[in-house]
mmCIF file of C-alpha atoms in Angstrom:
data_model
loop_
_atom_site.group_PDB
_atom_site.id
_atom_site.type_symbol
_atom_site.label_atom_id
_atom_site.label_comp_id
_atom_site.label_asym_id
_atom_site.label_seq_id
_atom_site.Cartn_x
_atom_site.Cartn_y
_atom_site.Cartn_z
ATOM 1 C CA MET A 1 3.788 78.160 -64.883
ATOM 2 C CA GLU A 2 5.845 78.522 -61.732
ATOM 3 C CA VAL A 3 3.704 75.924 -59.974
ATOM 4 C CA ALA A 4 4.165 73.492 -62.858
ATOM 5 C CA LYS A 5 7.937 73.932 -62.709
ATOM 6 C CA ASP A 6 7.935 73.314 -58.956
ATOM 7 C CA ILE A 7 5.938 70.126 -59.443
ATOM 8 C CA GLN A 8 8.342 68.943 -62.135
ATOM 9 C CA LEU A 9 11.278 69.662 -59.826
ATOM 10 C CA ILE A 10 9.716 67.640 -57.007
ATOM 11 C CA ASP A 11 9.038 64.764 -59.401
ATOM 12 C CA ALA A 12 12.647 64.830 -60.578
ATOM 13 C CA ILE A 13 13.925 64.816 -56.992
ATOM 14 C CA ALA A 14 11.645 61.903 -56.128
ATOM 15 C CA GLU A 15 12.819 59.902 -59.139
ATOM 16 C CA LYS A 16 16.523 60.572 -58.582
ATOM 17 C CA GLN A 17 16.622 60.777 -54.790
ATOM 18 C CA ALA A 18 19.158 57.963 -54.504
ATOM 19 C CA LEU A 19 21.540 59.838 -56.792
ATOM 20 C CA ILE A 20 20.934 63.259 -55.221
ATOM 21 C CA PHE A 21 21.676 62.040 -51.684
ATOM 22 C CA SER A 22 24.631 59.904 -52.684
ATOM 23 C CA GLU A 23 28.160 60.751 -51.590
ATOM 24 C CA GLU A 24 29.174 61.613 -55.154
ATOM 25 C CA CYS A 25 26.962 64.722 -55.225
ATOM 26 C CA LYS A 26 28.585 66.080 -52.035
ATOM 27 C CA LEU A 27 25.487 68.024 -50.960
ATOM 28 C CA PHE A 28 26.441 67.661 -47.274
ATOM 29 C CA PRO A 29 29.674 68.378 -45.393
ATOM 30 C CA ALA A 30 32.130 65.523 -45.018
ATOM 31 C CA ASP A 31 31.470 65.192 -41.272
ATOM 32 C CA VAL A 32 27.725 64.630 -41.783
ATOM 33 C CA GLN A 33 26.825 60.973 -42.089
ATOM 34 C CA ILE A 34 24.112 60.279 -44.618
ATOM 35 C CA GLN A 35 21.907 57.277 -43.932
ATOM 36 C CA SER A 36 21.564 55.084 -46.966
ATOM 37 C CA ILE A 37 18.112 54.826 -48.502
ATOM 38 C CA TYR A 38 16.432 51.461 -48.078
ATOM 39 C CA PRO A 39 15.793 49.796 -51.429
ATOM 40 C CA LEU A 40 12.188 49.365 -52.440
ATOM 41 C CA PRO A 41 10.908 45.775 -52.155
ATOM 42 C CA ASP A 42 10.443 43.811 -55.322
ATOM 43 C CA VAL A 43 6.855 43.633 -56.593
ATOM 44 C CA SER A 44 7.073 39.893 -57.162
ATOM 45 C CA GLU A 45 8.239 39.439 -53.573
ATOM 46 C CA LEU A 46 5.270 41.445 -52.314
ATOM 47 C CA GLU A 47 2.907 39.359 -54.407
ATOM 48 C CA SER A 48 4.454 36.194 -53.009
ATOM 49 C CA LYS A 49 3.984 37.445 -49.434
ATOM 50 C CA LEU A 50 0.397 38.417 -50.218
ATOM 51 C CA THR A 51 -0.339 34.940 -51.568
ATOM 52 C CA GLU A 52 1.224 33.357 -48.478
ATOM 53 C CA GLN A 53 -0.779 35.493 -46.059
ATOM 54 C CA SER A 54 -3.963 34.860 -48.045
ATOM 55 C CA LYS A 55 -3.474 31.111 -47.623
ATOM 56 C CA ILE A 56 -2.970 31.530 -43.871
ATOM 57 C CA LEU A 57 -6.121 33.640 -43.628
ATOM 58 C CA SER A 58 -8.055 31.073 -45.649
ATOM 59 C CA ASN A 59 -6.933 28.276 -43.318
ATOM 60 C CA LEU A 60 -7.945 30.277 -40.254
ATOM 61 C CA GLN A 61 -11.335 31.036 -41.779
ATOM 62 C CA GLN A 62 -11.811 27.325 -42.482
ATOM 63 C CA LYS A 63 -11.087 26.507 -38.829
ATOM 64 C CA VAL A 64 -13.571 29.151 -37.687
ATOM 65 C CA ASP A 65 -16.223 27.730 -40.000
ATOM 66 C CA ASP A 66 -15.572 24.217 -38.673
ATOM 67 C CA LEU A 67 -15.948 25.385 -35.078
ATOM 68 C CA ALA A 68 -19.113 27.295 -35.937
ATOM 69 C CA SER A 69 -20.646 24.172 -37.483
ATOM 70 C CA LYS A 70 -19.854 22.074 -34.386
ATOM 71 C CA HIS A 71 -20.797 24.559 -31.654
ATOM 72 C CA ALA A 72 -23.765 26.898 -31.587
ATOM 73 C CA TYR A 73 -22.768 30.532 -31.103
ATOM 74 C CA ASN A 74 -24.423 32.276 -28.171
ATOM 75 C CA PRO A 75 -23.306 35.909 -27.777
ATOM 76 C CA ASP A 76 -25.044 36.129 -24.367
ATOM 77 C CA GLU A 77 -23.416 32.961 -22.976
ATOM 78 C CA GLU A 78 -20.910 34.746 -20.744
ATOM 79 C CA TYR A 79 -23.472 37.332 -19.671
ATOM 80 C CA THR A 80 -25.979 34.582 -18.802
ATOM 81 C CA GLU A 81 -23.457 32.865 -16.531
ATOM 82 C CA VAL A 82 -22.600 36.125 -14.759
ATOM 83 C CA GLU A 83 -26.282 36.969 -14.354
ATOM 84 C CA SER A 84 -26.938 33.556 -12.805
ATOM 85 C CA LYS A 85 -24.145 34.059 -10.251
ATOM 86 C CA LEU A 86 -25.369 37.583 -9.499
ATOM 87 C CA ARG A 87 -28.917 36.371 -8.914
ATOM 88 C CA ALA A 88 -27.667 33.674 -6.532
ATOM 89 C CA GLN A 89 -25.639 36.207 -4.518
ATOM 90 C CA LEU A 90 -28.500 38.706 -4.339
ATOM 91 C CA GLU A 91 -31.004 36.035 -3.330
ATOM 92 C CA SER A 92 -28.662 34.887 -0.558
ATOM 93 C CA PHE A 93 -28.219 38.453 0.673
ATOM 94 C CA LEU A 94 -31.940 39.154 0.514
ATOM 95 C CA GLU A 95 -32.685 36.065 2.586
ATOM 96 C CA THR A 96 -30.114 37.153 5.180
ATOM 97 C CA ALA A 97 -31.478 40.712 5.304
ATOM 98 C CA ARG A 98 -35.062 39.515 5.697
ATOM 99 C CA SER A 99 -34.068 37.093 8.460
ATOM 100 C CA PHE A 100 -32.213 39.823 10.306
ATOM 101 C CA ASN A 101 -35.106 42.251 9.990
ATOM 102 C CA MET A 102 -37.501 39.623 11.311
ATOM 103 C CA ILE A 103 -35.248 38.850 14.297
ATOM 104 C CA TYR A 104 -34.763 42.545 14.944
ATOM 105 C CA THR A 105 -38.504 43.142 14.890
ATOM 106 C CA LYS A 106 -39.306 40.261 17.245
ATOM 107 C CA GLU A 107 -36.331 40.238 19.608
ATOM 108 C CA ILE A 108 -34.808 43.714 19.683
ATOM 109 C CA ARG A 109 -37.560 46.191 18.903
ATOM 110 C CA PRO A 110 -39.591 45.278 22.054
ATOM 111 C CA TRP A 111 -36.633 46.535 24.104
ATOM 112 C CA THR A 112 -36.754 49.934 22.458
ATOM 113 C CA HIS A 113 -39.067 52.856 23.002
ATOM 114 C CA MET A 114 -39.250 55.743 20.562
ATOM 115 C CA MET A 115 -38.743 59.202 22.062
ATOM 116 C CA GLU A 116 -37.356 62.435 20.653
ATOM 117 C CA VAL A 117 -34.016 60.587 20.452
ATOM 118 C CA PRO A 118 -34.283 56.802 19.842
ATOM 119 C CA GLN A 119 -32.834 54.782 22.705
ATOM 120 C CA LEU A 120 -32.067 51.126 23.197
ATOM 121 C CA HIS A 121 -31.911 49.550 26.662
ATOM 122 C CA GLY A 122 -30.004 46.452 27.685
ATOM 123 C CA PHE A 123 -28.527 45.748 24.282
ATOM 124 C CA GLY A 124 -24.926 45.851 25.460
ATOM 125 C CA PRO A 125 -21.713 45.486 23.395
ATOM 126 C CA ALA A 126 -23.539 43.603 20.635
ATOM 127 C CA ALA A 127 -24.690 46.996 19.338
ATOM 128 C CA ASN A 128 -21.151 47.707 18.125
ATOM 129 C CA ARG A 129 -21.003 44.486 16.151
ATOM 130 C CA LEU A 130 -24.409 45.125 14.642
ATOM 131 C CA LEU A 131 -23.429 48.669 13.749
ATOM 132 C CA GLU A 132 -20.365 47.427 11.850
ATOM 133 C CA ALA A 133 -22.524 44.894 10.040
ATOM 134 C CA TYR A 134 -24.971 47.625 9.124
ATOM 135 C CA LYS A 135 -22.191 49.808 7.743
ATOM 136 C CA MET A 136 -21.045 46.960 5.508
ATOM 137 C CA LEU A 137 -24.593 46.410 4.297
ATOM 138 C CA VAL A 138 -25.086 50.099 3.569
ATOM 139 C CA LYS A 139 -21.826 50.209 1.600
ATOM 140 C CA PHE A 140 -22.845 47.150 -0.403
ATOM 141 C CA LEU A 141 -26.398 48.263 -1.054
ATOM 142 C CA GLY A 142 -25.365 51.788 -1.923
ATOM 143 C CA ASN A 143 -24.122 50.462 -5.277
ATOM 144 C CA LEU A 144 -27.277 48.493 -6.104
ATOM 145 C CA ARG A 145 -28.920 51.397 -7.878
ATOM 146 C CA ASN A 146 -25.998 51.706 -10.285
ATOM 147 C CA LEU A 147 -26.003 47.942 -10.696
ATOM 148 C CA ARG A 148 -29.699 47.970 -11.510
ATOM 149 C CA ASP A 149 -29.248 50.703 -14.109
ATOM 150 C CA SER A 150 -26.306 48.855 -15.667
ATOM 151 C CA HIS A 151 -28.239 45.614 -15.778
ATOM 152 C CA ALA A 152 -31.206 47.348 -17.361
ATOM 153 C CA ALA A 153 -28.924 48.706 -20.062
ATOM 154 C CA LEU A 154 -27.381 45.287 -20.694
ATOM 155 C CA ALA A 155 -30.751 43.558 -20.727
ATOM 156 C CA VAL A 156 -32.036 45.646 -23.631
ATOM 157 C CA GLY A 157 -32.714 43.341 -26.523
ATOM 158 C CA SER A 158 -32.387 40.151 -24.485
ATOM 159 C CA SER A 159 -34.740 37.440 -25.653
ATOM 160 C CA GLU A 160 -35.420 36.383 -22.065
ATOM 161 C CA THR A 161 -36.759 39.801 -21.084
ATOM 162 C CA VAL A 162 -40.441 40.396 -21.692
ATOM 163 C CA ALA A 163 -41.280 43.900 -22.857
ATOM 164 C CA GLY A 164 -42.643 46.020 -20.032
ATOM 165 C CA GLU A 165 -41.644 43.537 -17.299
ATOM 166 C CA PRO A 166 -38.514 43.794 -15.117
ATOM 167 C CA SER A 167 -35.941 41.017 -15.301
ATOM 168 C CA PRO A 168 -35.423 38.673 -12.309
ATOM 169 C CA VAL A 169 -32.217 40.464 -11.325
ATOM 170 C CA THR A 170 -33.967 43.843 -11.447
ATOM 171 C CA ARG A 171 -36.742 42.554 -9.195
ATOM 172 C CA ILE A 172 -34.229 41.176 -6.701
ATOM 173 C CA ILE A 173 -32.358 44.485 -6.634
ATOM 174 C CA SER A 174 -35.624 46.340 -5.966
ATOM 175 C CA GLU A 175 -36.376 44.005 -3.062
ATOM 176 C CA CYS A 176 -32.870 44.548 -1.700
ATOM 177 C CA GLU A 177 -33.405 48.302 -1.845
ATOM 178 C CA SER A 178 -36.607 47.872 0.151
ATOM 179 C CA ALA A 179 -34.657 45.874 2.708
ATOM 180 C CA LEU A 180 -32.102 48.698 2.814
ATOM 181 C CA THR A 181 -34.830 51.120 3.887
ATOM 182 C CA SER A 182 -35.587 48.966 6.924
ATOM 183 C CA LEU A 183 -31.902 48.509 7.670
ATOM 184 C CA ASN A 184 -31.279 52.260 7.634
ATOM 185 C CA CYS A 185 -34.148 52.818 10.048
ATOM 186 C CA ASP A 186 -32.718 50.258 12.468
ATOM 187 C CA LEU A 187 -29.254 51.720 11.991
ATOM 188 C CA GLY A 188 -30.433 55.043 13.368
ATOM 189 C CA ILE A 189 -31.647 53.334 16.528
ATOM 190 C CA LEU A 190 -28.414 51.392 16.976
ATOM 191 C CA SER A 191 -26.240 54.471 16.433
ATOM 192 C CA ALA A 192 -28.167 56.433 19.043
ATOM 193 C CA SER A 193 -27.982 53.457 21.406
ATOM 194 C CA ILE A 194 -24.205 53.242 21.140
ATOM 195 C CA ALA A 195 -23.831 56.963 21.772
ATOM 196 C CA ARG A 196 -26.106 56.686 24.797
ATOM 197 C CA GLU A 197 -24.222 53.631 26.109
ATOM 198 C CA LYS A 198 -20.875 55.447 25.840
ATOM 199 C CA ALA A 199 -22.306 58.461 27.633
ATOM 200 C CA MET A 200 -23.557 56.269 30.492
ATOM 201 C CA GLN A 201 -20.176 54.531 30.758
ATOM 202 C CA GLY A 202 -18.465 57.901 30.905
ATOM 203 C CA GLN A 203 -20.737 58.990 33.753
ATOM 204 C CA GLN A 204 -20.001 55.775 35.681
ATOM 205 C CA VAL A 205 -16.242 56.319 35.315
ATOM 206 C CA ASN A 206 -16.559 59.868 36.632
ATOM 207 C CA PHE A 207 -18.443 58.618 39.669
#
């Protein structure tokens, strides 16, 4: 019974809230300013606004349908363009890496001889420039594994990907990783060569 009375009291307050909080009731001290209650919007006005917004939505839907009938929708269009640019960049890098490895093998490796510590003779200051280039390549290629995993995730469900076969971008990334293995090997030789060259220069200065 008490709960029912409380509910009835709340209903009465809700129905007569404008009167209860009016200045005539004097429920608050005179120095307390009571904010007036905003009047509820008219139902007919709401219906008019709803009709107006429905017409706007209908017009927009008509425009979308017209565009859809004129242009074929391709959800992978943006991804295809990005993939094409990525493939071009990776192919260019792979060609550069292969050319460098070939030149290194033919022109530089004959000057080296493998001992307990790799050494490089007669290479000169160019070793510093090559070392900086190697560092840039290592930094770039260090992210290829994450790129390959991301591409594999994006390629799931693509109509151009044959089940069980890697995509062209995945194959290029794998080849770049193979090139990275060779680059890291050469980097060890160049790093040791620079250290050895600095040590020899230090000895010459002391003499």
